[in-house]
Amino acid sequence: MFCRKCKKAGMASGETVFVTECMCVTAGLLESSMRLKPHEAQSYRKKALWVSWISIVVTLILAVAAFTVSFMRHSASAFGFAFDATLDVLSSVIVLWRYSNAAAVHSAHREYIACVVLGIVFVLSSLCILGKAIHDLATRVPPEVDDFLFSVSIVSGLTCAVLAVAKFMLGRVLTSRALITDGFNSLVGAIMGFSILISAEVFKHHTDVWFLDGTIGVLIGLIILAYGVKLLKDMVPRVRQTRNYERFE
């Protein structure tokens, strides 16, 4: 990956362009380019694609189930999880785009663009989650409890936890903030899945704690909002810094 400016400068000084281009290669690539051999990088890239596809299919099913629970049982946590599951689908699609190009597995610019898009999606989704949770708290809407709610909670919690671990491991190896962010989203999904179970069980025995479900929804919304803002703050400048880099064919 080379900078257009450096290639232009190379016309005047061959020695200078060598040094400058080396600096550009370092700046335009992720740390994984120095850690992994080419065949190792491609192997992990394919694993990231597989995990992303599995995540899309599974979380899409969970999102539909959770939205159903949310509207039928008036659960802010279920709505929050459903929205987070939808966010997980979108973030996995972004990761698919990130690793769809085998030649750009170490591309810093592509990585940063993916992170910026993820940050925007996080912020927008958090606002929807917060709006729903605050509305339920303001109107004192208690969650209804049944076996279907428990089933969705357990399945979603366990599934998202497994996906989160896989994404964190791959993100660490590939030094990918996008994959780690996707893993964080799956982790939030796992927490929200179990929170539905906890809030429903508490309400079942203590009806005066009707606000627990909505409160958890607010907390999750704030966490996602903070993460999204932090991601944008970190990545927008990096996108600008690396926008002059391109693959040297």
Coordinates of C-alpha atoms in Angstrom, one line a residue:
M1 CA 0.0 0.0 0.0
F2 CA 1.6 3.3 -1.1
C3 CA 0.8 6.9 -0.8
R4 CA 0.1 8.9 -4.0
K5 CA 2.2 11.8 -2.7
C6 CA 5.2 9.5 -2.2
K7 CA 5.0 8.0 -5.6
K8 CA 4.9 11.5 -7.1
A9 CA 7.9 12.6 -5.0
G10 CA 9.8 9.5 -6.2
M11 CA 10.1 11.0 -9.6
A12 CA 12.5 13.6 -8.2
S13 CA 14.5 11.4 -5.8
G14 CA 14.8 7.6 -6.0
E15 CA 16.5 7.4 -2.6
T16 CA 13.9 9.6 -0.9
V17 CA 11.0 7.6 -2.3
F18 CA 12.4 4.3 -1.0
V19 CA 12.4 5.7 2.6
T20 CA 9.1 7.4 2.2
E21 CA 7.4 4.4 0.6
C22 CA 8.6 2.2 3.5
M23 CA 7.1 4.6 6.0
C24 CA 3.8 4.5 4.0
V25 CA 3.7 0.8 4.0
T26 CA 4.0 0.8 7.7
A27 CA 1.3 3.5 8.1
G28 CA -1.1 1.9 5.6
L29 CA -1.0 -1.6 7.1
L30 CA -2.2 -3.1 10.4
E31 CA 0.1 -4.7 12.9
S32 CA -1.1 -8.1 11.8
S33 CA 1.0 -7.7 8.6
M34 CA 4.1 -8.1 10.7
R35 CA 2.8 -10.9 12.8
L36 CA 1.2 -13.3 10.3
K37 CA 2.6 -15.1 7.3
P38 CA 0.5 -14.6 4.1
H39 CA -1.1 -18.0 4.3
E40 CA -1.9 -17.6 8.0
A41 CA -3.5 -14.2 7.4
Q42 CA -5.7 -15.7 4.6
S43 CA -6.7 -18.6 6.8
Y44 CA -7.8 -16.3 9.6
R45 CA -9.6 -14.0 7.1
K46 CA -11.7 -17.0 5.9
K47 CA -12.5 -17.9 9.5
A48 CA -13.6 -14.3 10.1
L49 CA -15.9 -14.6 7.1
W50 CA -17.4 -17.9 8.3
V51 CA -18.0 -16.5 11.8
S52 CA -19.6 -13.4 10.3
W53 CA -22.0 -15.5 8.1
I54 CA -23.0 -17.7 11.1
S55 CA -23.5 -14.6 13.2
I56 CA -25.7 -13.0 10.5
V57 CA -28.0 -16.1 10.2
V58 CA -28.2 -16.8 13.9
T59 CA -28.7 -13.2 15.2
L60 CA -31.3 -12.5 12.4
I61 CA -33.4 -15.4 13.7
L62 CA -32.9 -14.2 17.3
A63 CA -33.8 -10.6 16.3
V64 CA -37.1 -11.7 14.9
A65 CA -37.9 -13.8 18.0
A66 CA -36.9 -11.0 20.4
F67 CA -38.9 -8.3 18.5
T68 CA -41.9 -10.7 18.8
V69 CA -41.4 -11.1 22.5
S70 CA -40.9 -7.3 22.9
F71 CA -44.2 -6.3 21.3
M72 CA -46.2 -9.2 22.8
R73 CA -44.8 -9.0 26.3
H74 CA -44.0 -5.2 26.5
S75 CA -40.4 -5.9 27.4
A76 CA -37.9 -3.1 27.1
S77 CA -35.0 -5.5 27.5
A78 CA -36.3 -7.8 24.8
F79 CA -36.7 -4.8 22.5
G80 CA -33.1 -3.7 23.4
F81 CA -31.8 -7.2 22.6
A82 CA -33.8 -7.3 19.4
F83 CA -32.3 -4.0 18.3
D84 CA -28.8 -5.1 19.4
A85 CA -29.3 -8.4 17.5
T86 CA -30.2 -6.3 14.4
L87 CA -27.1 -4.2 15.1
D88 CA -25.1 -7.4 15.3
V89 CA -26.4 -8.4 11.8
L90 CA -25.3 -5.0 10.4
S91 CA -21.9 -5.1 12.1
S92 CA -21.3 -8.6 10.8
V93 CA -22.2 -7.4 7.3
I94 CA -19.7 -4.6 7.7
V95 CA -17.0 -7.2 8.8
L96 CA -17.9 -9.3 5.7
W97 CA -17.2 -6.2 3.6
R98 CA -14.0 -5.6 5.5
Y99 CA -12.6 -9.0 4.7
S100 CA -14.2 -9.6 1.3
N101 CA -11.1 -8.5 -0.4
A102 CA -8.3 -11.1 0.1
A103 CA -5.6 -8.6 -0.9
A104 CA -6.8 -6.0 1.7
V105 CA -6.6 -8.3 4.8
H106 CA -4.1 -5.9 6.4
S107 CA -5.5 -2.7 5.0
A108 CA -5.6 0.0 7.7
H109 CA -7.8 2.3 5.6
R110 CA -10.4 -0.3 5.0
E111 CA -10.3 -1.2 8.7
Y112 CA -10.9 2.3 9.8
I113 CA -13.7 2.9 7.3
A114 CA -15.5 -0.2 8.7
C115 CA -15.0 1.1 12.2
V116 CA -16.5 4.5 11.4
V117 CA -19.6 2.8 9.8
L118 CA -19.9 0.6 12.9
G119 CA -19.7 3.7 15.1
I120 CA -22.5 5.4 13.3
V121 CA -24.7 2.3 13.5
F122 CA -24.0 2.0 17.2
V123 CA -25.0 5.6 17.9
L124 CA -28.2 5.4 15.9
S125 CA -29.2 2.1 17.4
S126 CA -28.5 3.3 21.0
L127 CA -30.9 6.2 20.5
C128 CA -33.7 3.8 19.5
I129 CA -33.0 1.5 22.5
L130 CA -32.9 4.5 24.9
G131 CA -36.1 5.9 23.4
K132 CA -38.0 2.6 23.9
A133 CA -36.7 2.0 27.4
I134 CA -37.4 5.5 28.6
H135 CA -40.9 5.4 27.2
D136 CA -41.6 2.1 29.0
L137 CA -40.3 3.6 32.3
A138 CA -42.4 6.8 31.8
T139 CA -45.6 4.8 31.2
R140 CA -44.8 2.2 33.9
V141 CA -45.1 -0.8 31.5
P142 CA -44.3 -4.0 33.4
P143 CA -42.9 -7.0 31.4
E144 CA -45.0 -10.1 31.1
V145 CA -43.4 -13.5 31.9
D146 CA -43.8 -16.8 30.1
D147 CA -41.8 -19.8 28.9
F148 CA -41.3 -18.3 25.5
L149 CA -39.5 -15.3 27.0
F150 CA -37.3 -17.6 29.0
S151 CA -36.4 -19.7 25.9
V152 CA -35.4 -16.7 23.8
S153 CA -33.4 -15.3 26.7
I154 CA -31.4 -18.5 27.3
V155 CA -30.8 -19.3 23.6
S156 CA -29.8 -15.7 22.7
G157 CA -27.6 -15.3 25.7
L158 CA -25.6 -18.5 25.1
T159 CA -25.4 -18.1 21.4
C160 CA -24.2 -14.5 21.5
A161 CA -21.6 -15.4 24.2
V162 CA -20.1 -18.0 22.0
L163 CA -20.0 -15.7 19.0
A164 CA -18.4 -12.9 21.1
V165 CA -15.6 -15.2 22.2
A166 CA -14.9 -16.3 18.5
K167 CA -14.9 -12.7 17.3
F168 CA -12.6 -11.5 20.1
M169 CA -10.1 -14.2 19.4
L170 CA -10.1 -13.5 15.6
G171 CA -9.9 -9.8 16.2
R172 CA -6.9 -10.1 18.4
V173 CA -5.0 -12.3 15.9
L174 CA -5.9 -10.0 13.0
T175 CA -5.4 -6.9 15.1
S176 CA -8.9 -5.8 13.8
R177 CA -10.8 -3.2 15.8
A178 CA -13.8 -3.9 13.5
L179 CA -13.9 -7.6 14.6
I180 CA -13.4 -6.7 18.2
T181 CA -16.2 -4.2 18.0
D182 CA -18.4 -6.9 16.4
G183 CA -17.5 -9.1 19.3
F184 CA -18.3 -6.4 21.8
N185 CA -21.7 -6.1 20.2
S186 CA -22.3 -9.9 20.5
L187 CA -21.2 -9.6 24.2
V188 CA -23.8 -6.9 24.8
G189 CA -26.3 -9.2 23.1
A190 CA -25.4 -12.0 25.5
I191 CA -25.8 -9.7 28.5
M192 CA -29.1 -8.4 27.2
G193 CA -30.3 -11.9 26.6
F194 CA -29.6 -12.9 30.2
S195 CA -30.9 -9.6 31.5
I196 CA -34.3 -10.4 30.0
L197 CA -34.3 -13.7 32.0
I198 CA -33.2 -11.9 35.2
S199 CA -35.6 -9.0 35.1
A200 CA -38.5 -11.3 34.2
E201 CA -37.7 -13.6 37.1
V202 CA -37.4 -10.7 39.5
F203 CA -40.7 -9.3 38.4
K204 CA -42.3 -12.7 38.8
H205 CA -41.6 -12.7 42.5
H206 CA -41.5 -8.9 43.2
T207 CA -44.0 -7.0 41.1
D208 CA -42.9 -3.7 42.7
V209 CA -39.6 -4.0 40.8
W210 CA -41.3 -3.4 37.4
F211 CA -38.7 -0.8 36.5
L212 CA -35.8 -3.2 36.4
D213 CA -36.4 -4.2 32.7
G214 CA -36.5 -0.6 31.5
T215 CA -33.5 0.4 33.6
I216 CA -31.4 -2.3 32.1
G217 CA -32.5 -1.2 28.6
V218 CA -31.4 2.4 29.5
L219 CA -28.0 1.2 30.7
I220 CA -27.4 -0.9 27.7
G221 CA -28.4 2.0 25.4
L222 CA -25.9 4.3 27.2
I223 CA -23.1 1.7 26.9
I224 CA -23.7 1.3 23.2
L225 CA -23.9 5.1 22.7
A226 CA -20.6 5.6 24.6
Y227 CA -18.8 2.9 22.6
G228 CA -20.1 4.3 19.3
V229 CA -19.0 7.8 20.2
K230 CA -15.6 6.6 21.3
L231 CA -15.2 4.6 18.1
L232 CA -16.0 7.6 15.9
K233 CA -13.6 9.8 17.9
D234 CA -10.8 7.3 17.5
M235 CA -11.4 6.3 13.9
V236 CA -12.5 9.4 11.9
P237 CA -9.1 11.0 12.2
R238 CA -7.4 7.8 11.1
V239 CA -9.6 7.5 8.0
R240 CA -8.4 11.0 7.1
Q241 CA -4.8 10.1 7.8
T242 CA -4.9 7.0 5.5
R243 CA -7.2 8.2 2.7
N244 CA -4.2 8.9 0.4
Y245 CA -3.1 5.3 0.5
E246 CA -3.9 2.8 -2.2
R247 CA -2.9 -0.7 -3.2
F248 CA 0.2 -0.8 -5.4
E249 CA -0.7 -3.1 -8.2

